PDB file of C-alpha atoms in Angstrom:
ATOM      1  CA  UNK W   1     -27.961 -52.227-117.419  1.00 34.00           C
ATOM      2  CA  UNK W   2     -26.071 -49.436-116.538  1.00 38.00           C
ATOM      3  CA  UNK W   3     -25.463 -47.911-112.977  1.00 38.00           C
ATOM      4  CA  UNK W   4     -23.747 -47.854-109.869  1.00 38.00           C
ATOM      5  CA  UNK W   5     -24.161 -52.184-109.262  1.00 38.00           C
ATOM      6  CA  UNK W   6     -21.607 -51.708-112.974  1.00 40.00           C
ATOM      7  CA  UNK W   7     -21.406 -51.964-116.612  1.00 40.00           C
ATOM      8  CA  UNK W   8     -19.978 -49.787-118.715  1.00 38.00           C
ATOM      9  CA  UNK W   9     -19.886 -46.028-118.622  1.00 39.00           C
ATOM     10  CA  UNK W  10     -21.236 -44.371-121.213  1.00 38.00           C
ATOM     11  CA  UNK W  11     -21.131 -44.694-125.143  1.00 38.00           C
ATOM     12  CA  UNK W  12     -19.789 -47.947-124.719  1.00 38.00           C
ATOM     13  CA  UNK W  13     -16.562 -47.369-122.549  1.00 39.00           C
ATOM     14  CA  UNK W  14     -16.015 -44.069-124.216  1.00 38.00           C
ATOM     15  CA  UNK W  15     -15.974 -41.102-122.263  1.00 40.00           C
ATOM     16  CA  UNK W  16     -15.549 -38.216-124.792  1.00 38.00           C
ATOM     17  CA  UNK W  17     -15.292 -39.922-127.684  1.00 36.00           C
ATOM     18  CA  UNK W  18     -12.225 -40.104-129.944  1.00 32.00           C
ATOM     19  CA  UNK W  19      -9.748 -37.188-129.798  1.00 32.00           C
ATOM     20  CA  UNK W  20      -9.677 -35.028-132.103  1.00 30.00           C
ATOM     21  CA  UNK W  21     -13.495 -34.587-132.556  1.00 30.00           C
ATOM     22  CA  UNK W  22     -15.770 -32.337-131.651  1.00 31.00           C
ATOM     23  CA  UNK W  23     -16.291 -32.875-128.169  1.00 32.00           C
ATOM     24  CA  UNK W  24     -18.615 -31.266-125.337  1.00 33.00           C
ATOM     25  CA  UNK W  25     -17.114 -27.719-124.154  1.00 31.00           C
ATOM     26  CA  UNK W  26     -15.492 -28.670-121.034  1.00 32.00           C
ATOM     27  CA  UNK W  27     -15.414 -25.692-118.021  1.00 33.00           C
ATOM     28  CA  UNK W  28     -11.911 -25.973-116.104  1.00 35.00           C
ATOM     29  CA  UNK W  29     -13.086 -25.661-112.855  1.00 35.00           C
ATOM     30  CA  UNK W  30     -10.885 -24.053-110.589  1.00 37.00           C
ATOM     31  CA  UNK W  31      -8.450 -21.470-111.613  1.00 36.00           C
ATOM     32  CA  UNK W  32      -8.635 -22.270-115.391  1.00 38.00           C
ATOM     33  CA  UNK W  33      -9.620 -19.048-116.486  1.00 38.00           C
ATOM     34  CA  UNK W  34     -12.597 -20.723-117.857  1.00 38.00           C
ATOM     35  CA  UNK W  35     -10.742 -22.150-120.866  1.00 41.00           C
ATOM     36  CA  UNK W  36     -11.982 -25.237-121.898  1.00 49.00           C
ATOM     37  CA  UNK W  37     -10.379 -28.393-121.117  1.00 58.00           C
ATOM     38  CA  UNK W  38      -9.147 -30.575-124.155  1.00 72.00           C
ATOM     39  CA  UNK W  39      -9.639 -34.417-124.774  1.00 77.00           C
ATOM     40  CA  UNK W  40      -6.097 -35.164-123.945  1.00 81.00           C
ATOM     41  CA  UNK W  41      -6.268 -33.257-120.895  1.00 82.00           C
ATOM     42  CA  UNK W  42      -9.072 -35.550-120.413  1.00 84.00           C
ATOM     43  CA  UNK W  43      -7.200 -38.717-121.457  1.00 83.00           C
ATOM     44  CA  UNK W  44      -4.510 -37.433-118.872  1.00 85.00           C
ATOM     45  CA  UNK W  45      -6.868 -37.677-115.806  1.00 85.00           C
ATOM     46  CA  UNK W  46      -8.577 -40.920-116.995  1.00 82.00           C
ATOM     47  CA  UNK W  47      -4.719 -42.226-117.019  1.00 83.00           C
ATOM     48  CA  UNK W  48      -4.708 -40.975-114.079  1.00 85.00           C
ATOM     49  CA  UNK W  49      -7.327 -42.579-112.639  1.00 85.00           C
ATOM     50  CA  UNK W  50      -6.166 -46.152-113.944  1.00 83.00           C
ATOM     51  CA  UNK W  51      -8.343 -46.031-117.003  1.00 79.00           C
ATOM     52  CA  UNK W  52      -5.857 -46.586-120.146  1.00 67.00           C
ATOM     53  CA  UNK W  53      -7.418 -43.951-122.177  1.00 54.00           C
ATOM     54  CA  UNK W  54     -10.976 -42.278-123.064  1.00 50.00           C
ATOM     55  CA  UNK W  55     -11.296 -44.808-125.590  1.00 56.00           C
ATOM     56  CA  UNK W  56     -10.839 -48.002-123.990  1.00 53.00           C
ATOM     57  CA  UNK W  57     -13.647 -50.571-124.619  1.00 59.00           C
ATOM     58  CA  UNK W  58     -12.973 -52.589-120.949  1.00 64.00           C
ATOM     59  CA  UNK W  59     -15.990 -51.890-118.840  1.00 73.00           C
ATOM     60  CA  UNK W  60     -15.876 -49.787-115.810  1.00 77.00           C
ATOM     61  CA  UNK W  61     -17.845 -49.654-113.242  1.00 83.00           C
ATOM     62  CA  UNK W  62     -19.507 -46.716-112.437  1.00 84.00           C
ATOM     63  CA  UNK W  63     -18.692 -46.981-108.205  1.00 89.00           C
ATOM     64  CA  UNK W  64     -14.926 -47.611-109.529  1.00 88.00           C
ATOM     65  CA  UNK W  65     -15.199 -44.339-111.801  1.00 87.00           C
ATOM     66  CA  UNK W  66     -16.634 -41.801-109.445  1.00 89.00           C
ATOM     67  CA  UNK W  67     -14.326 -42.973-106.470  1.00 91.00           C
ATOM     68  CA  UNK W  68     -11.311 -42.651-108.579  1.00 90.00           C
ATOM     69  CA  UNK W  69     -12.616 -39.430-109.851  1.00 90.00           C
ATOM     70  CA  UNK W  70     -12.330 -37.950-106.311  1.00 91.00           C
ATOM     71  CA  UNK W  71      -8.736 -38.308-106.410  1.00 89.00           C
ATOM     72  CA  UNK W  72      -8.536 -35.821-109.308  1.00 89.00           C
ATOM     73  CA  UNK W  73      -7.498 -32.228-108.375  1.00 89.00           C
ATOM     74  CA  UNK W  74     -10.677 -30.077-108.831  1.00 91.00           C
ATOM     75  CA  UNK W  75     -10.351 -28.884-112.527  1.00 88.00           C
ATOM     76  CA  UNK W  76      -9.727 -32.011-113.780  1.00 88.00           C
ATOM     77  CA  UNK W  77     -12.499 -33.861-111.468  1.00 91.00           C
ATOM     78  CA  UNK W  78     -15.008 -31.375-113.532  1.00 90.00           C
ATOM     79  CA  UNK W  79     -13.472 -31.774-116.651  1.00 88.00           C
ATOM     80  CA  UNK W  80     -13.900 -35.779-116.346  1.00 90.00           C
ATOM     81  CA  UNK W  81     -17.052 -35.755-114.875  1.00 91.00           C
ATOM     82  CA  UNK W  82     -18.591 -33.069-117.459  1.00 90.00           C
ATOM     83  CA  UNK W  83     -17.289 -35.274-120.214  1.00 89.00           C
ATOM     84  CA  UNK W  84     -18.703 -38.383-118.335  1.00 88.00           C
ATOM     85  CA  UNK W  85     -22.109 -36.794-118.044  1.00 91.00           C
ATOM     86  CA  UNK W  86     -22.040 -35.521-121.874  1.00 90.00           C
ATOM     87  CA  UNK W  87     -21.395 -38.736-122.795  1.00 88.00           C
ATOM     88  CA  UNK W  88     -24.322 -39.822-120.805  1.00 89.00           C
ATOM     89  CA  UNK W  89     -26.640 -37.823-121.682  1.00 93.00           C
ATOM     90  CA  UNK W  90     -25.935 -38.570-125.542  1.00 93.00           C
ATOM     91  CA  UNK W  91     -26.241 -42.376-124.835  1.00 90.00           C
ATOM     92  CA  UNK W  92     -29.398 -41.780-122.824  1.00 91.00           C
ATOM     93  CA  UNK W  93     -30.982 -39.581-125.990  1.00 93.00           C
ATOM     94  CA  UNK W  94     -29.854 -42.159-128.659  1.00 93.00           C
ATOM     95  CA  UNK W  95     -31.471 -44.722-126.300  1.00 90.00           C
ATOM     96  CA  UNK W  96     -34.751 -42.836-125.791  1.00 89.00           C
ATOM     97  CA  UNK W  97     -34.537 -42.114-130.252  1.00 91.00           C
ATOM     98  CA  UNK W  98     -34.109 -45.970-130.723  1.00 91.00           C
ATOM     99  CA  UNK W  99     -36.731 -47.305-128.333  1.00 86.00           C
ATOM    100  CA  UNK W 100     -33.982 -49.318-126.090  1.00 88.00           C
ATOM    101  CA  UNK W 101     -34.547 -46.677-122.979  1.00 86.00           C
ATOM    102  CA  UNK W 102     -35.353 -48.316-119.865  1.00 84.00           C
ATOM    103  CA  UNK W 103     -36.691 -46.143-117.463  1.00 80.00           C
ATOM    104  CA  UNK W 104     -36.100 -48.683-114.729  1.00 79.00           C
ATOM    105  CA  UNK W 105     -38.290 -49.423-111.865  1.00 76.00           C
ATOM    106  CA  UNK W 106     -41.355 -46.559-111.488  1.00 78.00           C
ATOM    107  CA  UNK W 107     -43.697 -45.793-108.307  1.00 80.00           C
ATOM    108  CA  UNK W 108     -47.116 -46.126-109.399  1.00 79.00           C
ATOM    109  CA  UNK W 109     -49.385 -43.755-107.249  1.00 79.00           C
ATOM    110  CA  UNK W 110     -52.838 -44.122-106.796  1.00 79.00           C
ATOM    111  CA  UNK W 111     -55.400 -45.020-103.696  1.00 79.00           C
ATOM    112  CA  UNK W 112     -55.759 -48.388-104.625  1.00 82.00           C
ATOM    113  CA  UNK W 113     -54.266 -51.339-107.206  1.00 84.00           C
ATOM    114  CA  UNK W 114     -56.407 -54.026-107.953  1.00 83.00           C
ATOM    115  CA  UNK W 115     -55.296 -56.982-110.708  1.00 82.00           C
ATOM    116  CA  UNK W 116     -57.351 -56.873-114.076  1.00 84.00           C
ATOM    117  CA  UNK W 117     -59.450 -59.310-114.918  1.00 79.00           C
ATOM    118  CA  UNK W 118     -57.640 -62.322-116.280  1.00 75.00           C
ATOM    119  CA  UNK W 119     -60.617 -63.835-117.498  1.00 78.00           C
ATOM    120  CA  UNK W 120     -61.485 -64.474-120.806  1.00 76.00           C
ATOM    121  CA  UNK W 121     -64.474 -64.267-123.098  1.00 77.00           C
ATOM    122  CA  UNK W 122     -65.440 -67.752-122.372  1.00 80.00           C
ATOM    123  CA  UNK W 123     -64.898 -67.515-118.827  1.00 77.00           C
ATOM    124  CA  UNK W 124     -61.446 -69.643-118.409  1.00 79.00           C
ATOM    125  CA  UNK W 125     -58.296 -67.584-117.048  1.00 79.00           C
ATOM    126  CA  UNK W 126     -55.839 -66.145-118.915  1.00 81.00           C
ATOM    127  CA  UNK W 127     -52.135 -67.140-117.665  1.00 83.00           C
ATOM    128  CA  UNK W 128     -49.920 -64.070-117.245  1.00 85.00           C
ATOM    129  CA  UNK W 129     -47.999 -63.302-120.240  1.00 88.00           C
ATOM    130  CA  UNK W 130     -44.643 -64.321-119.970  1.00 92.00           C
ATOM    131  CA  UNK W 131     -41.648 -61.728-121.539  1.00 92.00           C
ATOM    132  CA  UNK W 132     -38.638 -62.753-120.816  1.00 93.00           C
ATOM    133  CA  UNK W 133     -36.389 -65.959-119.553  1.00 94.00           C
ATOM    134  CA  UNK W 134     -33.017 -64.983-118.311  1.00 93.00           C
ATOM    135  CA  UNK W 135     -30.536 -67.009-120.221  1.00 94.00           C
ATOM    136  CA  UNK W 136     -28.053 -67.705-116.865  1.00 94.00           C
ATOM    137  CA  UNK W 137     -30.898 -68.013-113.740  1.00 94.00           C
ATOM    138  CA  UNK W 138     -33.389 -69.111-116.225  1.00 94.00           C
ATOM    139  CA  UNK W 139     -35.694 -66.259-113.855  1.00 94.00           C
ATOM    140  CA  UNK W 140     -38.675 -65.695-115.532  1.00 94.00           C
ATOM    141  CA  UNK W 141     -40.459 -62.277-116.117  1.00 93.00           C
ATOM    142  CA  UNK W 142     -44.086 -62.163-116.159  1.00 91.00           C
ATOM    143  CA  UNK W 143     -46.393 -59.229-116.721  1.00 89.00           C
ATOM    144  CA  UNK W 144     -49.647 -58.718-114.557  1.00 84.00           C
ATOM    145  CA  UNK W 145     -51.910 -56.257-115.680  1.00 85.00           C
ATOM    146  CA  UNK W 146     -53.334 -54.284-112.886  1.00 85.00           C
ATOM    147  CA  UNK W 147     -56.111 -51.177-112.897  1.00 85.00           C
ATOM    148  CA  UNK W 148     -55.057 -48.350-110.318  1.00 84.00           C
ATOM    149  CA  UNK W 149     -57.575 -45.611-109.098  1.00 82.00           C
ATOM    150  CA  UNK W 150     -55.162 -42.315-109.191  1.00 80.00           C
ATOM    151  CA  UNK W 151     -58.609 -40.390-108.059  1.00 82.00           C
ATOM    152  CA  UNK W 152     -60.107 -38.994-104.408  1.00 82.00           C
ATOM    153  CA  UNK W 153     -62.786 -40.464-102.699  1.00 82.00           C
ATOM    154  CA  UNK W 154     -65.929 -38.288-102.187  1.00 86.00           C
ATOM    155  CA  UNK W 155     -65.357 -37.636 -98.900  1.00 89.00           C
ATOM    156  CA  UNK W 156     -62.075 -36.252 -99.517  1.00 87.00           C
ATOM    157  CA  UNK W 157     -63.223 -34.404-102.242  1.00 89.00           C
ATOM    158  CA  UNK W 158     -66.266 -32.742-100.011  1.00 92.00           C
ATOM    159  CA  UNK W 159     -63.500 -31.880 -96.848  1.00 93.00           C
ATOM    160  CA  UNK W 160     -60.926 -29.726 -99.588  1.00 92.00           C
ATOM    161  CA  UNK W 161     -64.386 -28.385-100.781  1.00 93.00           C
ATOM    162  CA  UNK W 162     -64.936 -26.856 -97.862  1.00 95.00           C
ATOM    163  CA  UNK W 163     -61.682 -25.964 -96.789  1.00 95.00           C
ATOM    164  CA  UNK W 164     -61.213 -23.927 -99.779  1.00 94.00           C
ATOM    165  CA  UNK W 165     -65.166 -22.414 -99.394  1.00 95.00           C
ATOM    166  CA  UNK W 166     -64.219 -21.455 -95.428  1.00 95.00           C
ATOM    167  CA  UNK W 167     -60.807 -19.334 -96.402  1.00 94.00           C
ATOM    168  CA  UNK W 168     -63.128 -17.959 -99.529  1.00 94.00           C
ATOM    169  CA  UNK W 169     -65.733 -16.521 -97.565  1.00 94.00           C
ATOM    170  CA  UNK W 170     -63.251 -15.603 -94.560  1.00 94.00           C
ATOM    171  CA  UNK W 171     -61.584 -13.802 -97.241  1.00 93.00           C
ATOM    172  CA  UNK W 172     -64.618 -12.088 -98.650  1.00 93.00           C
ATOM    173  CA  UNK W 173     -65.612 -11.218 -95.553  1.00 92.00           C
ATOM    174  CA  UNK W 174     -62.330  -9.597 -94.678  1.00 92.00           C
ATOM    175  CA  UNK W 175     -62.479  -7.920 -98.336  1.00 92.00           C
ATOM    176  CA  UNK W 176     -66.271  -6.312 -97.608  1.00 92.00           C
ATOM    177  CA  UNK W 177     -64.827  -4.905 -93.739  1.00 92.00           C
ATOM    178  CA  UNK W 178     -61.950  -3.377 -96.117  1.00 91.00           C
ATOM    179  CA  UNK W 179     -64.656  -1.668 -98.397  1.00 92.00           C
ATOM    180  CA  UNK W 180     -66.735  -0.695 -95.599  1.00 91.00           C
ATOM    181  CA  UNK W 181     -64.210   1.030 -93.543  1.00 91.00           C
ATOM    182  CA  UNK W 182     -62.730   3.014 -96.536  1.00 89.00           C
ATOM    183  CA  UNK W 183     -66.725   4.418 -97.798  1.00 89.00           C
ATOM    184  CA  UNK W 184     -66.695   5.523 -93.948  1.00 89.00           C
ATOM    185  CA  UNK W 185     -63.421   7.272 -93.870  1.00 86.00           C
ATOM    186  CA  UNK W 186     -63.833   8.584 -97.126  1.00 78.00           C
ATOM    187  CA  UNK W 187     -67.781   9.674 -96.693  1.00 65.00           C
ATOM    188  CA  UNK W 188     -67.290  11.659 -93.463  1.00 52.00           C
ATOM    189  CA  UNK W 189     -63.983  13.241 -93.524  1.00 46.00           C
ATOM    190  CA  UNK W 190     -65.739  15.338 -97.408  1.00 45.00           C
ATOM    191  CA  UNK W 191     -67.818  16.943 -95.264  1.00 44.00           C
TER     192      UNK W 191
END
């Protein structure tokens, strides 16, 4: 896992990847002219920061990272941090391409949650399934199936019905006194 609690940042500990390749354009921030920063200016400010160089494998934790970041002068805080976020985007991608993304915890919405039926065909109940054992705690993860309603009642349907039919005829009504006065102004001032 990945994130601010640690691990390592991005691409396995690399930031930019090895000098000398093609690496993400990198704005310099303040000043630069807009010229774009290069990976050993890069490999400067990680130095810098106390990280031995863009390509160290030691993890880093991503609190440690972003504080030390801050005491970057601008240009180079940008420069970093757009090479940091490069780098995380591409690990995210290849992530998401190889089916190893987790998305994390996710709100479920809906107006109510109720658990699905464990039972089985011959009436006995079905045990949660159980996906994972965690080799240290020995925690267990279990999944629980649940069926959410994401719909509206009918009564809440019926009260935005009619909230939407009372500004629709307010407005037609509005629309017709509109018509009305212009055929007046327009049928007696012809004649």
């Amino acid at each position: 896992s990945y994130g601010e609690s640690g691990g390592a940042p991005p691409g396995g500990g690399s930031l930019g990847g090895s000098c000398g390749q093609a690496a993400p354009s990198l704005a310099a921030g303040g000043g630069g002219g807009g010229e774009a920063c290069s990976d050993l200016a890069v490999a400067e400010a990680l130095d810098a920061m106390g990280f031995e160089s863009p390509n160290d494998d030691h993890k880093i934790k991503v609190k440690t990272f972003l504080n030390r970041l801050l005491g970057l002068e601008v240009a180079a805080q940008n420069a970093v941090f757009d090479r940091f976020n490069a780098s995380l985007q591409e690990t995210v991608t290849a992530a998401k391409e190889s089916g190893t993304f987790d998305e994390g915890v996710a709100d479920l919405r809906g107006t109510s949650f109720v658990p699905k039926d464990p039972r089985m065909a011959d009436g006995s109940f079905k045990p949660p399934e159980e996906l994972y054992i965690d080799q240290i705690t020995n925690a267990k993860t279990f999944l629980h199936e649940i069926v959410s309603d994401r719909g509206v009642s009918f009564e809440a349907a019926l009260a935005t019905y009619r909230q939407h039919e009372k500004r629709r005829l307010k407005r037609r009504a509005a629309h017709e006194v509109k018509i009305a006065a212009a055929q007046k102004a327009g049928g007696g001032g012809g004649e």
